[in-house]
Short mmCIF file of C-alpha atoms in Angstrom, two decimals:
data_model
loop_
_atom_site.label_atom_id
_atom_site.label_comp_id
_atom_site.label_asym_id
_atom_site.label_seq_id
_atom_site.Cartn_x
_atom_site.Cartn_y
_atom_site.Cartn_z
CA MET A 1238 -25.74 3.15 11.97
CA THR A 1239 -26.17 6.19 14.13
CA ALA A 1240 -23.57 8.73 15.03
CA VAL A 1241 -23.54 12.35 16.07
CA ALA A 1242 -22.03 14.43 13.29
CA THR A 1243 -19.95 17.40 14.32
CA ALA A 1244 -19.41 20.50 12.26
CA PRO A 1245 -16.33 20.59 10.04
CA THR A 1246 -13.57 22.90 11.12
CA SER A 1247 -13.37 24.63 7.75
CA THR A 1248 -15.70 25.60 4.95
CA THR A 1249 -14.67 22.56 2.95
CA ALA A 1250 -17.28 19.82 3.19
CA PRO A 1251 -15.97 16.37 4.02
CA ALA A 1252 -16.80 13.33 1.96
CA SER A 1253 -18.99 11.86 4.66
CA THR A 1254 -21.48 14.74 4.39
CA ALA A 1255 -21.06 16.13 0.87
CA GLU A 1256 -21.30 12.77 -0.86
CA THR A 1257 -24.63 11.98 0.75
CA SER A 1258 -26.02 15.32 -0.42
CA TYR A 1259 -26.77 13.91 -3.87
CA PRO A 1260 -29.39 11.19 -4.47
CA ALA A 1261 -28.74 7.52 -3.80
CA VAL A 1262 -29.85 6.74 -7.34
CA GLU A 1263 -27.01 8.89 -8.68
CA ARG A 1264 -24.48 7.12 -6.48
CA ALA A 1265 -25.83 3.77 -7.67
CA ALA A 1266 -25.47 4.86 -11.31
CA ILE A 1267 -21.85 5.88 -10.70
CA ASP A 1268 -21.13 2.54 -9.02
CA ALA A 1269 -22.72 0.68 -11.94
CA SER A 1270 -20.54 2.55 -14.44
CA ALA A 1271 -17.40 1.73 -12.44
CA ARG A 1272 -18.27 -1.92 -11.83
CA GLY A 1273 -16.43 -3.56 -14.74
CA PRO A 1274 -13.04 -1.84 -14.57
CA VAL A 1275 -12.84 -1.68 -10.78
CA LEU A 1276 -13.66 -5.40 -10.43
CA PHE A 1277 -11.07 -6.13 -13.13
CA PHE A 1278 -8.38 -4.23 -11.23
CA PHE A 1279 -9.34 -5.78 -7.90
CA GLY A 1280 -9.55 -9.32 -9.29
CA ASN A 1281 -6.20 -9.18 -11.05
CA GLY A 1282 -4.58 -7.49 -8.07
CA ILE A 1283 -5.74 -10.34 -5.82
CA LEU A 1284 -4.29 -12.91 -8.25
CA TRP A 1285 -0.94 -11.15 -8.01
CA LEU A 1286 -1.31 -11.14 -4.22
CA MET A 1287 -1.70 -14.93 -4.28
CA LEU A 1288 1.45 -15.28 -6.39
CA ALA A 1289 3.33 -12.94 -4.06
CA THR A 1290 2.24 -15.06 -1.11
CA VAL A 1291 3.69 -18.21 -2.69
CA LEU A 1292 6.96 -16.40 -3.48
CA GLY A 1293 7.08 -14.98 0.06
CA ILE A 1294 6.67 -18.43 1.59
CA ILE A 1295 9.46 -19.85 -0.59
CA ALA A 1296 11.79 -16.94 0.26
CA SER A 1297 11.14 -17.28 4.00
CA ILE A 1298 11.88 -21.04 3.91
CA GLN A 1299 15.12 -20.37 2.05
CA LEU A 1300 16.28 -17.94 4.72
CA TYR A 1301 15.82 -20.67 7.33
CA SER A 1302 17.02 -23.54 5.15
CA PRO A 1303 19.33 -22.27 2.38
CA GLY A 1304 19.36 -25.68 0.70
CA PHE A 1305 15.62 -25.51 -0.07
CA LEU A 1306 15.19 -25.54 -3.89
CA ALA A 1307 18.91 -24.71 -4.18
CA ASP A 1308 19.18 -26.95 -7.26
CA VAL A 1309 16.52 -24.96 -9.11
CA PRO A 1310 18.22 -21.79 -10.40
CA PHE A 1311 15.09 -19.75 -11.14
CA LEU A 1312 13.81 -20.42 -7.60
CA SER A 1313 16.99 -19.38 -5.80
CA TYR A 1314 16.66 -16.70 -3.11
CA GLY A 1315 18.51 -14.11 -5.20
CA ARG A 1316 15.76 -14.34 -7.81
CA ILE A 1317 12.74 -15.20 -5.67
CA TRP A 1318 13.11 -12.16 -3.40
CA PRO A 1319 13.15 -9.45 -6.13
CA ALA A 1320 10.36 -11.35 -7.93
CA PHE A 1321 8.34 -11.21 -4.71
CA THR A 1322 8.91 -7.49 -4.10
CA ASN A 1323 7.96 -6.57 -7.67
CA THR A 1324 4.92 -8.88 -7.59
CA ILE A 1325 3.48 -7.50 -4.37
CA CYS A 1326 4.30 -3.88 -5.20
CA PHE A 1327 3.54 -3.60 -8.91
CA GLY A 1328 1.05 -6.46 -9.14
CA TRP A 1329 -1.09 -6.38 -6.00
CA GLY A 1330 -0.28 -2.87 -4.77
CA SER A 1331 -0.58 -0.88 -7.98
CA LEU A 1332 -3.56 -2.72 -9.50
CA ALA A 1333 -5.65 -2.80 -6.32
CA GLY A 1334 -4.64 0.80 -5.61
CA LEU A 1335 -5.73 1.92 -9.07
CA GLY A 1336 -9.07 0.17 -8.59
CA VAL A 1337 -9.64 2.15 -5.39
CA THR A 1338 -8.45 5.34 -7.14
CA ILE A 1339 -10.93 4.96 -10.01
CA TRP A 1340 -13.86 4.38 -7.67
CA LEU A 1341 -12.96 7.25 -5.33
CA LEU A 1342 -12.49 9.75 -8.17
CA ALA A 1343 -15.84 8.77 -9.68
CA ARG A 1344 -17.70 8.90 -6.36
CA LEU A 1345 -16.11 12.09 -5.03
CA GLY A 1346 -16.32 13.83 -8.43
CA ARG A 1347 -19.94 12.78 -9.02
CA VAL A 1348 -19.11 11.60 -12.52
CA LYS A 1349 -19.83 8.31 -14.29
CA VAL A 1350 -17.04 6.16 -15.67
CA LYS A 1351 -16.86 6.58 -19.45
CA PHE A 1352 -14.92 4.52 -22.01
CA PRO A 1353 -13.98 1.68 -19.63
CA GLY A 1354 -12.18 -0.05 -22.49
CA VAL A 1355 -9.28 2.36 -21.98
CA LEU A 1356 -8.91 1.14 -18.42
CA PHE A 1357 -9.04 -2.53 -19.42
CA THR A 1358 -6.42 -1.94 -22.11
CA GLY A 1359 -4.14 -0.10 -19.68
CA ALA A 1360 -4.43 -2.89 -17.13
CA VAL A 1361 -3.58 -5.51 -19.78
CA PHE A 1362 -0.47 -3.61 -20.95
CA TRP A 1363 0.63 -3.17 -17.32
CA GLN A 1364 0.27 -6.87 -16.57
CA VAL A 1365 1.91 -8.07 -19.78
CA GLY A 1366 4.90 -5.87 -19.00
CA LEU A 1367 5.00 -6.98 -15.38
CA THR A 1368 4.68 -10.67 -16.28
CA TYR A 1369 7.53 -10.37 -18.77
CA GLY A 1370 9.57 -8.55 -16.13
CA ILE A 1371 8.96 -11.19 -13.43
CA LEU A 1372 9.92 -13.97 -15.85
CA ASN A 1373 13.14 -12.09 -16.67
CA ILE A 1374 13.91 -11.69 -12.96
CA LEU A 1375 13.39 -15.42 -12.35
CA GLY A 1376 15.56 -16.10 -15.41
CA GLY A 1377 18.38 -14.01 -13.97
CA LYS A 1378 18.03 -11.17 -16.49
CA THR A 1379 17.66 -8.06 -14.36
CA THR A 1380 19.20 -4.63 -14.15
CA GLY A 1381 20.97 -5.55 -10.92
CA LEU A 1382 19.58 -2.44 -9.20
CA GLU A 1383 17.44 -2.90 -6.10
CA GLY A 1384 13.97 -1.54 -6.77
CA LEU A 1385 14.57 -1.33 -10.54
CA GLU A 1386 15.09 -5.02 -11.29
CA ILE A 1387 12.48 -5.04 -14.06
CA PRO A 1388 14.15 -4.74 -17.52
CA THR A 1389 13.62 -1.63 -19.59
CA GLY A 1390 11.35 -3.33 -22.15
CA SER A 1391 8.99 -4.46 -19.41
CA ALA A 1392 9.02 -1.01 -17.83
CA VAL A 1393 8.04 0.58 -21.15
CA LEU A 1394 4.98 -1.67 -21.47
CA MET A 1395 4.02 -1.02 -17.85
CA LEU A 1396 4.42 2.73 -18.30
CA LEU A 1397 2.29 2.70 -21.44
CA GLY A 1398 -0.45 0.83 -19.60
CA TYR A 1399 -0.23 3.15 -16.63
CA LEU A 1400 -0.44 6.28 -18.80
CA LEU A 1401 -3.65 5.02 -20.39
CA VAL A 1402 -5.19 4.61 -16.93
CA ALA A 1403 -3.72 7.78 -15.42
CA VAL A 1404 -4.65 10.11 -18.31
CA TRP A 1405 -8.15 8.63 -18.26
CA ALA A 1406 -8.37 9.16 -14.47
CA LEU A 1407 -7.19 12.76 -14.73
CA LEU A 1408 -9.77 13.43 -17.48
CA LEU A 1409 -12.40 11.93 -15.17
CA PHE A 1410 -11.23 14.34 -12.50
CA SER A 1411 -11.39 17.30 -14.90
CA PHE A 1412 -15.04 16.50 -15.80
CA ARG A 1413 -16.16 16.20 -12.18
CA SER A 1414 -19.38 17.95 -11.21
CA GLN A 1415 -18.42 18.06 -7.52
CA THR A 1416 -15.87 20.88 -7.21
CA THR A 1417 -15.21 20.62 -3.47
CA PRO A 1418 -11.46 19.92 -2.99
CA PHE A 1419 -11.62 16.75 -0.88
CA ILE A 1420 -8.36 15.81 0.83
CA SER A 1421 -8.64 12.29 -0.64
CA VAL A 1422 -8.68 13.75 -4.15
CA TRP A 1423 -5.59 15.85 -3.39
CA TYR A 1424 -3.60 12.72 -2.57
CA LEU A 1425 -4.91 10.77 -5.56
CA VAL A 1426 -4.18 13.47 -8.12
CA ALA A 1427 -0.69 13.99 -6.65
CA ALA A 1428 -0.02 10.26 -6.91
CA LEU A 1429 -1.27 10.06 -10.49
CA PHE A 1430 1.13 12.83 -11.55
CA TRP A 1431 4.10 11.76 -9.44
CA PHE A 1432 4.37 8.05 -10.20
CA PRO A 1433 4.91 8.14 -14.00
CA TRP A 1434 7.52 10.87 -13.63
CA SER A 1435 9.63 9.00 -11.06
CA PHE A 1436 9.11 5.58 -12.71
CA ALA A 1437 9.98 6.83 -16.20
CA MET A 1438 12.92 8.97 -15.12
CA ALA A 1439 14.44 6.17 -13.04
CA HIS A 1440 14.26 3.55 -15.80
CA ALA A 1441 15.44 6.04 -18.44
CA ALA A 1442 18.33 7.31 -16.31
CA HIS A 1443 19.90 3.97 -15.54
CA VAL A 1444 20.35 3.13 -19.26
CA LEU A 1445 22.00 6.45 -20.14
CA PRO A 1446 25.73 6.07 -20.88
CA ASN A 1447 26.75 8.81 -18.43
CA VAL A 1448 24.68 7.37 -15.58
CA SER A 1449 26.58 4.50 -14.03
CA GLY A 1450 27.94 3.11 -10.80
CA VAL A 1451 26.96 5.01 -7.68
CA VAL A 1452 24.66 7.37 -9.59
CA GLN A 1453 22.58 4.43 -10.79
CA ASN A 1454 22.14 3.26 -7.21
CA LEU A 1455 21.18 6.77 -6.15
CA VAL A 1456 18.51 6.86 -8.87
CA ALA A 1457 17.23 3.43 -7.81
CA ALA A 1458 17.04 4.47 -4.15
CA TRP A 1459 15.16 7.65 -5.09
CA ALA A 1460 12.68 5.71 -7.25
CA THR A 1461 12.10 3.04 -4.60
CA GLN A 1462 11.47 5.62 -1.89
CA ASN A 1463 9.09 7.49 -4.19
CA PHE A 1464 7.16 4.33 -4.97
CA LEU A 1465 6.71 3.37 -1.32
CA ASN A 1466 6.31 6.77 0.30
CA ILE A 1467 4.47 8.67 -2.43
CA TRP A 1468 2.63 6.29 -4.75
CA LEU A 1469 1.41 3.64 -2.29
CA THR A 1470 1.18 6.01 0.67
CA SER A 1471 -0.88 8.58 -1.25
CA ILE A 1472 -3.46 6.01 -2.33
CA ALA A 1473 -3.73 4.50 1.15
CA LEU A 1474 -4.06 7.88 2.89
CA ALA A 1475 -6.69 8.96 0.35
CA ALA A 1476 -8.67 5.80 1.12
CA ALA A 1477 -8.28 6.26 4.89
CA TYR A 1478 -9.39 9.90 4.72
CA TYR A 1479 -12.50 8.75 2.84
CA LEU A 1480 -13.40 5.53 4.66
CA ILE A 1481 -13.04 6.53 8.30
CA PRO A 1482 -15.29 9.64 8.13
CA LYS A 1483 -17.73 7.82 5.86
CA VAL A 1484 -18.26 4.77 8.06
CA VAL A 1485 -18.36 6.60 11.41
CA ASN A 1486 -20.62 9.26 9.82
CA ARG A 1487 -18.48 12.16 10.96
CA PRO A 1488 -16.53 14.88 9.12
CA VAL A 1489 -12.76 14.84 8.94
CA HIS A 1490 -11.73 16.53 12.18
CA SER A 1491 -9.76 19.34 10.55
CA TYR A 1492 -9.10 20.16 6.93
CA ASN A 1493 -6.49 22.66 8.06
CA LEU A 1494 -4.49 19.83 9.65
CA ALA A 1495 -5.08 17.75 6.53
CA ALA A 1496 -3.71 20.52 4.33
CA ILE A 1497 -0.60 20.94 6.50
CA GLY A 1498 0.05 17.20 6.38
CA PHE A 1499 -0.49 17.03 2.64
CA TRP A 1500 1.85 19.88 1.69
CA SER A 1501 4.63 18.77 4.04
CA PHE A 1502 4.26 15.33 2.48
CA ILE A 1503 4.47 16.65 -1.09
CA VAL A 1504 7.42 18.98 -0.45
CA PHE A 1505 9.69 16.71 1.60
CA THR A 1506 8.92 13.05 0.87
CA GLY A 1507 10.65 13.07 -2.50
CA LEU A 1508 13.88 14.22 -0.86
CA THR A 1509 14.21 11.23 1.49
CA GLY A 1510 15.51 8.62 -0.97
CA ALA A 1511 19.21 8.96 -0.23
CA VAL A 1512 18.81 7.65 3.34
CA ARG A 1513 18.96 4.20 1.75
CA LEU A 1514 22.56 4.92 0.74
CA SER A 1515 23.79 6.33 4.04
CA GLY A 1516 27.47 5.49 4.48
CA GLY A 1517 27.92 4.89 0.76
CA PRO A 1518 30.28 6.68 -1.66
CA ILE A 1519 28.00 9.63 -2.34
CA PRO A 1520 28.32 13.26 -1.21
CA ALA A 1521 27.50 13.50 2.50
CA TRP A 1522 25.25 16.53 1.98
CA ILE A 1523 22.83 14.47 -0.12
CA VAL A 1524 22.34 11.98 2.70
CA THR A 1525 22.11 14.82 5.23
CA LEU A 1526 19.39 16.49 3.15
CA SER A 1527 17.43 13.22 3.07
CA ILE A 1528 17.80 12.75 6.84
CA ALA A 1529 16.66 16.33 7.47
CA SER A 1530 13.65 15.80 5.19
CA SER A 1531 12.76 12.61 7.07
CA ILE A 1532 12.81 14.53 10.35
CA ILE A 1533 10.67 17.36 8.94
CA LEU A 1534 8.10 14.74 7.90
CA LEU A 1535 7.24 14.50 11.60
CA VAL A 1536 4.81 17.29 10.70
CA GLN A 1537 2.93 14.95 8.38
CA ILE A 1538 3.10 12.02 10.79
CA VAL A 1539 1.61 14.07 13.64
CA THR A 1540 -1.07 15.84 11.59
CA VAL A 1541 -2.33 12.74 9.77
CA THR A 1542 -2.33 10.61 12.92
CA ALA A 1543 -4.04 13.29 15.00
CA ASN A 1544 -6.62 13.98 12.28
CA LEU A 1545 -7.65 10.34 11.84
CA VAL A 1546 -7.67 9.56 15.57
CA LEU A 1547 -9.70 12.68 16.40
CA THR A 1548 -12.12 11.84 13.60
CA MET A 1549 -12.61 8.45 15.28
CA GLN A 1550 -13.01 10.02 18.74
CA GLY A 1551 -16.09 8.63 20.45
CA GLN A 1552 -16.50 6.02 17.70
CA PHE A 1553 -13.66 3.63 18.49
CA HIS A 1554 -16.21 0.92 19.21
CA MET A 1555 -16.72 0.70 15.44
CA VAL A 1556 -13.48 -1.31 15.33
CA TYR A 1557 -15.48 -4.14 16.95
CA HIS A 1558 -18.28 -3.90 14.39
CA SER A 1559 -17.13 -2.66 10.99
CA PRO A 1560 -14.67 -4.71 8.88
CA THR A 1561 -13.81 -1.57 6.91
CA ILE A 1562 -12.93 0.39 10.05
CA ARG A 1563 -10.99 -2.49 11.61
CA PHE A 1564 -8.75 -2.93 8.56
CA THR A 1565 -8.44 0.78 7.81
CA PHE A 1566 -7.70 1.88 11.37
CA PHE A 1567 -5.12 -0.90 11.74
CA GLY A 1568 -3.47 0.42 8.57
CA ALA A 1569 -3.59 4.00 9.85
CA ILE A 1570 -1.79 2.99 13.05
CA ALA A 1571 0.75 1.08 10.96
CA PHE A 1572 1.33 4.27 8.94
CA THR A 1573 2.35 6.08 12.12
CA VAL A 1574 4.56 3.22 13.30
CA SER A 1575 6.25 2.81 9.91
CA SER A 1576 6.88 6.56 9.64
CA VAL A 1577 8.44 6.77 13.09
CA ILE A 1578 10.62 3.70 12.52
CA GLY A 1579 11.66 5.06 9.13
CA LEU A 1580 12.63 8.35 10.75
CA PHE A 1581 14.85 6.68 13.36
CA ALA A 1582 16.32 4.28 10.80
CA SER A 1583 17.37 7.24 8.66
CA LEU A 1584 19.70 8.51 11.39
CA ARG A 1585 23.33 7.64 10.71
CA SER A 1586 23.85 6.18 14.18
CA VAL A 1587 21.01 3.69 13.62
CA ASP A 1588 21.70 3.03 9.95
CA ARG A 1589 25.28 2.09 10.85
CA ILE A 1590 23.84 -0.92 12.69
CA VAL A 1591 20.93 -2.01 10.50
CA HIS A 1592 22.39 -1.43 7.04
CA PHE A 1593 22.87 -4.60 4.96
CA THR A 1594 20.41 -6.51 7.16
CA GLN A 1595 16.79 -7.62 6.96
CA PHE A 1596 15.78 -4.43 8.78
CA GLN A 1597 15.14 -2.57 5.53
CA ASN A 1598 12.95 -5.44 4.32
CA GLY A 1599 10.99 -5.10 7.56
CA GLU A 1600 10.50 -1.39 6.87
CA MET A 1601 9.24 -2.21 3.38
CA GLN A 1602 6.78 -4.84 4.65
CA LEU A 1603 5.53 -2.40 7.29
CA VAL A 1604 4.65 0.11 4.56
CA VAL A 1605 3.49 -2.25 1.81
CA TYR A 1606 1.57 -4.72 3.94
CA SER A 1607 0.73 -3.50 7.44
CA PHE A 1608 -0.15 0.01 6.20
CA PHE A 1609 -1.06 0.01 2.51
CA SER A 1610 -2.51 -3.48 2.10
CA MET A 1611 -4.61 -3.35 5.27
CA VAL A 1612 -6.17 -0.04 4.19
CA ILE A 1613 -6.84 -1.43 0.70
CA PHE A 1614 -8.44 -4.54 2.20
CA GLY A 1615 -10.73 -2.22 4.17
CA ALA A 1616 -11.54 -0.28 1.00
CA ILE A 1617 -12.41 -3.45 -0.92
CA TYR A 1618 -14.70 -4.59 1.91
CA TYR A 1619 -16.50 -1.25 1.60
CA ILE A 1620 -16.56 -0.87 -2.19
CA LEU A 1621 -17.34 -4.37 -3.44
CA PRO A 1622 -20.92 -4.66 -2.08
CA ARG A 1623 -21.75 -1.40 -3.87
CA LEU A 1624 -20.53 -2.86 -7.14
CA VAL A 1625 -22.04 -6.34 -7.07
CA GLY A 1626 -25.35 -5.66 -5.29
CA CYS A 1627 -24.98 -8.02 -2.34
CA GLU A 1628 -23.22 -7.99 1.02
CA TRP A 1629 -20.29 -10.16 2.07
CA LEU A 1630 -21.38 -13.71 2.78
CA SER A 1631 -19.66 -14.34 6.13
CA SER A 1632 -18.36 -12.13 8.91
CA SER A 1633 -16.40 -15.17 10.15
CA MET A 1634 -14.47 -15.31 6.87
CA ILE A 1635 -13.72 -11.59 7.12
CA SER A 1636 -12.59 -12.06 10.72
CA LEU A 1637 -10.33 -14.98 9.73
CA HIS A 1638 -8.83 -12.84 7.00
CA PHE A 1639 -8.20 -9.98 9.40
CA TRP A 1640 -6.52 -12.05 12.08
CA GLY A 1641 -4.42 -13.93 9.54
CA ALA A 1642 -3.34 -10.66 7.95
CA ALA A 1643 -2.88 -8.77 11.24
CA TYR A 1644 -1.02 -11.48 13.15
CA GLY A 1645 0.89 -12.71 10.12
CA GLY A 1646 1.87 -9.23 8.97
CA THR A 1647 2.86 -8.13 12.46
CA LEU A 1648 4.91 -11.28 13.08
CA LEU A 1649 6.62 -10.86 9.71
CA VAL A 1650 7.55 -7.24 10.39
CA VAL A 1651 8.70 -7.91 13.95
CA THR A 1652 10.92 -10.83 12.94
CA LEU A 1653 12.48 -8.81 10.13
CA LEU A 1654 13.12 -5.75 12.29
CA ILE A 1655 14.44 -7.64 15.32
CA GLY A 1656 16.43 -9.98 13.10
CA GLY A 1657 17.98 -6.97 11.38
CA LEU A 1658 18.92 -5.39 14.71
CA MET A 1659 20.43 -8.62 16.03
CA THR A 1660 22.37 -9.32 12.85
CA GLY A 1661 23.57 -5.71 12.67
CA ALA A 1662 24.75 -5.75 16.27
CA ALA A 1663 26.57 -9.03 15.67
CA LEU A 1664 28.22 -7.71 12.50
CA ASN A 1665 29.43 -4.66 14.38
CA ASP A 1666 30.89 -6.81 17.16
CA SER A 1667 34.62 -7.19 16.47
CA ASP A 1668 34.67 -10.49 18.35
CA ASN A 1669 32.48 -12.11 15.67
CA THR A 1670 34.90 -13.17 12.97
CA ILE A 1671 32.85 -16.00 11.43
CA PHE A 1672 29.96 -14.83 9.26
CA ALA A 1673 27.99 -18.07 9.71
CA THR A 1674 27.99 -17.45 13.47
CA VAL A 1675 26.52 -14.00 12.87
CA MET A 1676 23.75 -15.37 10.69
CA ASN A 1677 22.84 -18.02 13.28
CA THR A 1678 21.83 -15.25 15.70
CA SER A 1679 18.52 -14.84 13.89
CA GLU A 1680 17.83 -18.49 13.06
CA LEU A 1681 14.80 -18.72 15.37
CA LEU A 1682 13.41 -15.50 13.90
CA ASN A 1683 13.77 -16.97 10.41
CA LEU A 1684 11.61 -19.89 11.56
CA GLY A 1685 9.04 -17.41 12.92
CA ARG A 1686 8.99 -15.74 9.53
CA ILE A 1687 7.82 -18.97 7.93
CA GLY A 1688 4.96 -19.09 10.44
CA ALA A 1689 4.12 -15.48 9.60
CA TRP A 1690 3.83 -16.26 5.90
CA LEU A 1691 1.67 -19.30 6.57
CA LEU A 1692 -0.72 -17.10 8.57
CA LEU A 1693 -0.74 -14.58 5.74
CA GLY A 1694 -1.34 -17.37 3.26
CA VAL A 1695 -4.43 -18.55 5.15
CA GLY A 1696 -5.77 -14.99 5.36
CA HIS A 1697 -5.19 -14.33 1.66
CA LEU A 1698 -6.74 -17.65 0.64
CA VAL A 1699 -9.90 -16.90 2.63
CA PHE A 1700 -10.02 -13.36 1.22
CA GLY A 1701 -9.60 -14.60 -2.36
CA LEU A 1702 -12.35 -17.19 -1.92
CA HIS A 1703 -14.68 -14.63 -0.35
CA PHE A 1704 -13.99 -12.21 -3.21
CA LEU A 1705 -14.80 -14.95 -5.74
CA LEU A 1706 -18.10 -15.68 -3.99
CA MET A 1707 -18.98 -12.00 -4.22
CA LEU A 1708 -18.21 -11.98 -7.95
CA LEU A 1709 -20.59 -14.92 -8.31
CA ARG A 1710 -23.20 -12.94 -6.32
CA ILE A 1711 -23.10 -15.58 -3.56
CA GLY A 1712 -23.59 -13.28 -0.60
CA GLN A 1713 -26.19 -11.82 1.70
CA PRO A 1714 -28.95 -9.75 0.09
CA GLY A 1715 -28.12 -6.06 -0.23
CA GLY A 1716 -29.18 -3.96 2.72
CA GLU A 1717 -27.46 -3.99 6.07
CA PRO A 1718 -23.67 -4.42 5.82
CA THR A 1719 -21.97 -7.59 7.04
CA LEU A 1720 -20.63 -6.67 10.48
CA PHE A 1721 -18.54 -8.51 13.06
CA ALA A 1722 -21.21 -7.72 15.69
CA PRO A 1723 -24.45 -5.73 15.58
CA ILE A 1724 -24.18 -2.03 16.35
CA GLY A 1725 -25.19 -1.39 19.93
CA GLU A 1726 -23.12 -4.11 21.61
CA GLU A 1727 -20.39 -1.67 22.62
CA ALA A 1728 -21.04 -2.28 26.28
CA LYS A 1729 -19.89 -5.86 25.91
CA HIS A 1730 -16.45 -4.68 24.95
#
C-alpha cells in the first residue's frame, strides 16, 4: 500500500509512524504474547453477540406481535429487552473492547503481555457474574432500574473480574518502553479508570438505605450515560485514532485538535446523564447542567470528526479496498451522527416529544452498534491476522458481514428513531384518547425492525463463522491483506 505521508502538526509522533520505527520482529513478538488473551476476549465477545442477536430478534417480533411467546414468562418483552441490552453491552461490547484495549496498549507501549492467566481469570469472573445476572433478569429478579438491572451479587463478580483485567492493563501501561503520549492511549487509560468508579458507585449507591426513589433513577441514568458515552466511546475512539492513520499510512492530522477533543470529552461527558430524566421530579438545574454539557460537547464532536476526516483526506478510496477502513470510517461517521442526535434529543423541547418512546432505544443502538460495534469489527479485521498468522479467507464473507451490519444497523436505528418521533407526536396529540391507536402508528416500522434484525443476524453469523475459520488457521497465507479490491482500482469508482 502506498501513500504520501505528511508531517504531523505537533512534536508528538502518531502511531502510524512511531510504531513502525521499531523492528517487525519486535511487533511480531508482542502480537505472539497477546495472542491467547486477546483471542479469548474476542471469541467470548462474539458468542455474547450471537446471544444478543437472538434476544434482539425475539424482542423485535414481540413489538410487532405482542402475543409471540406471551405464555413463556422468562421470554416476555419486559425481560427479554433488558437481557438484550445487558448482553450486547456487557457481553459483546465490554469483552471485545477489552480485547482491543489489551492489544493496543501492548503495541503502542512496545511491551509484551506478561502473566496472561490474570486476564483469563478476570474474563471468567466477568462472564460468570454476567451470566448469573442475565439469568436473574430472565427470571424476573432485577433491581428495576434501567441500566442497572443486574443484581448486586452479579455486579460484584463482574467488578472483581474487571479489576483484575484493568489493574493488569494499567501495569502494562506503566511498564511501556514507548513513552510517546498517543491519543489512543489517552482514551484507553481514561476508560480503564472511569468505568470501575461509575459501575461500582452506581451499584453501591442504589442499595444504600438513604438512596431511594428518584435518586436511584438519577444514579442509574448517570451510570448508563457513563457506560455508553465514556466506556464504549473511549475504546472506539482509541481504535479509530489508531486504525485510520495506520491503514492509510498517514499521521493523525492534528494532535492539538485531538487534545482539545479529549479534554472536552473528559470534563463534560460525565455531566450529561440527567438529560435522561428531563421532565422528571428532580431539580431543574441538574437537567439544565446536563443539557449545557451536551451542547458544550459540540467541541468534541467537531474536533474528532474534523481530525479523522482530514486524516483520511486524499485516501477516501481506501473505503473501497480496506475492510478495516470501511468498518472504522462507517463507525466514525456514526459517532458524529449519534452525538448530534443526542445533543438535539437533550433539549427539553425535543425530549418532551420523544420521552417514553423507542427514540431512546434508537439512540442507544446508534452508539452501541452503528458506532462502537462497527469500529470494533474493523479493529478485529485488522488485529486477528497478526495474531493467528494468516489472512482472512474471503473478502466476499467480509463484504456480506459489512452490508448486513450496515444495512441492518441503519434500518434498526432509523425505525426506532422515526417510530419514537411518530409515537411521541401521537401521544402529545390531545385528539388521541385510545393508547392502542397511538401504538398502531408505528406498526409498519415494527415490522421493518424485524427485517433489520434478520439482516444483522446474517451478518453476525457470517462474521462468527469467518472468525472460527481464522482460529482454525483456515485462511489465506500471511502476506498481503484480504481486500475488497486491489489497491490501484480507484479510477473505477
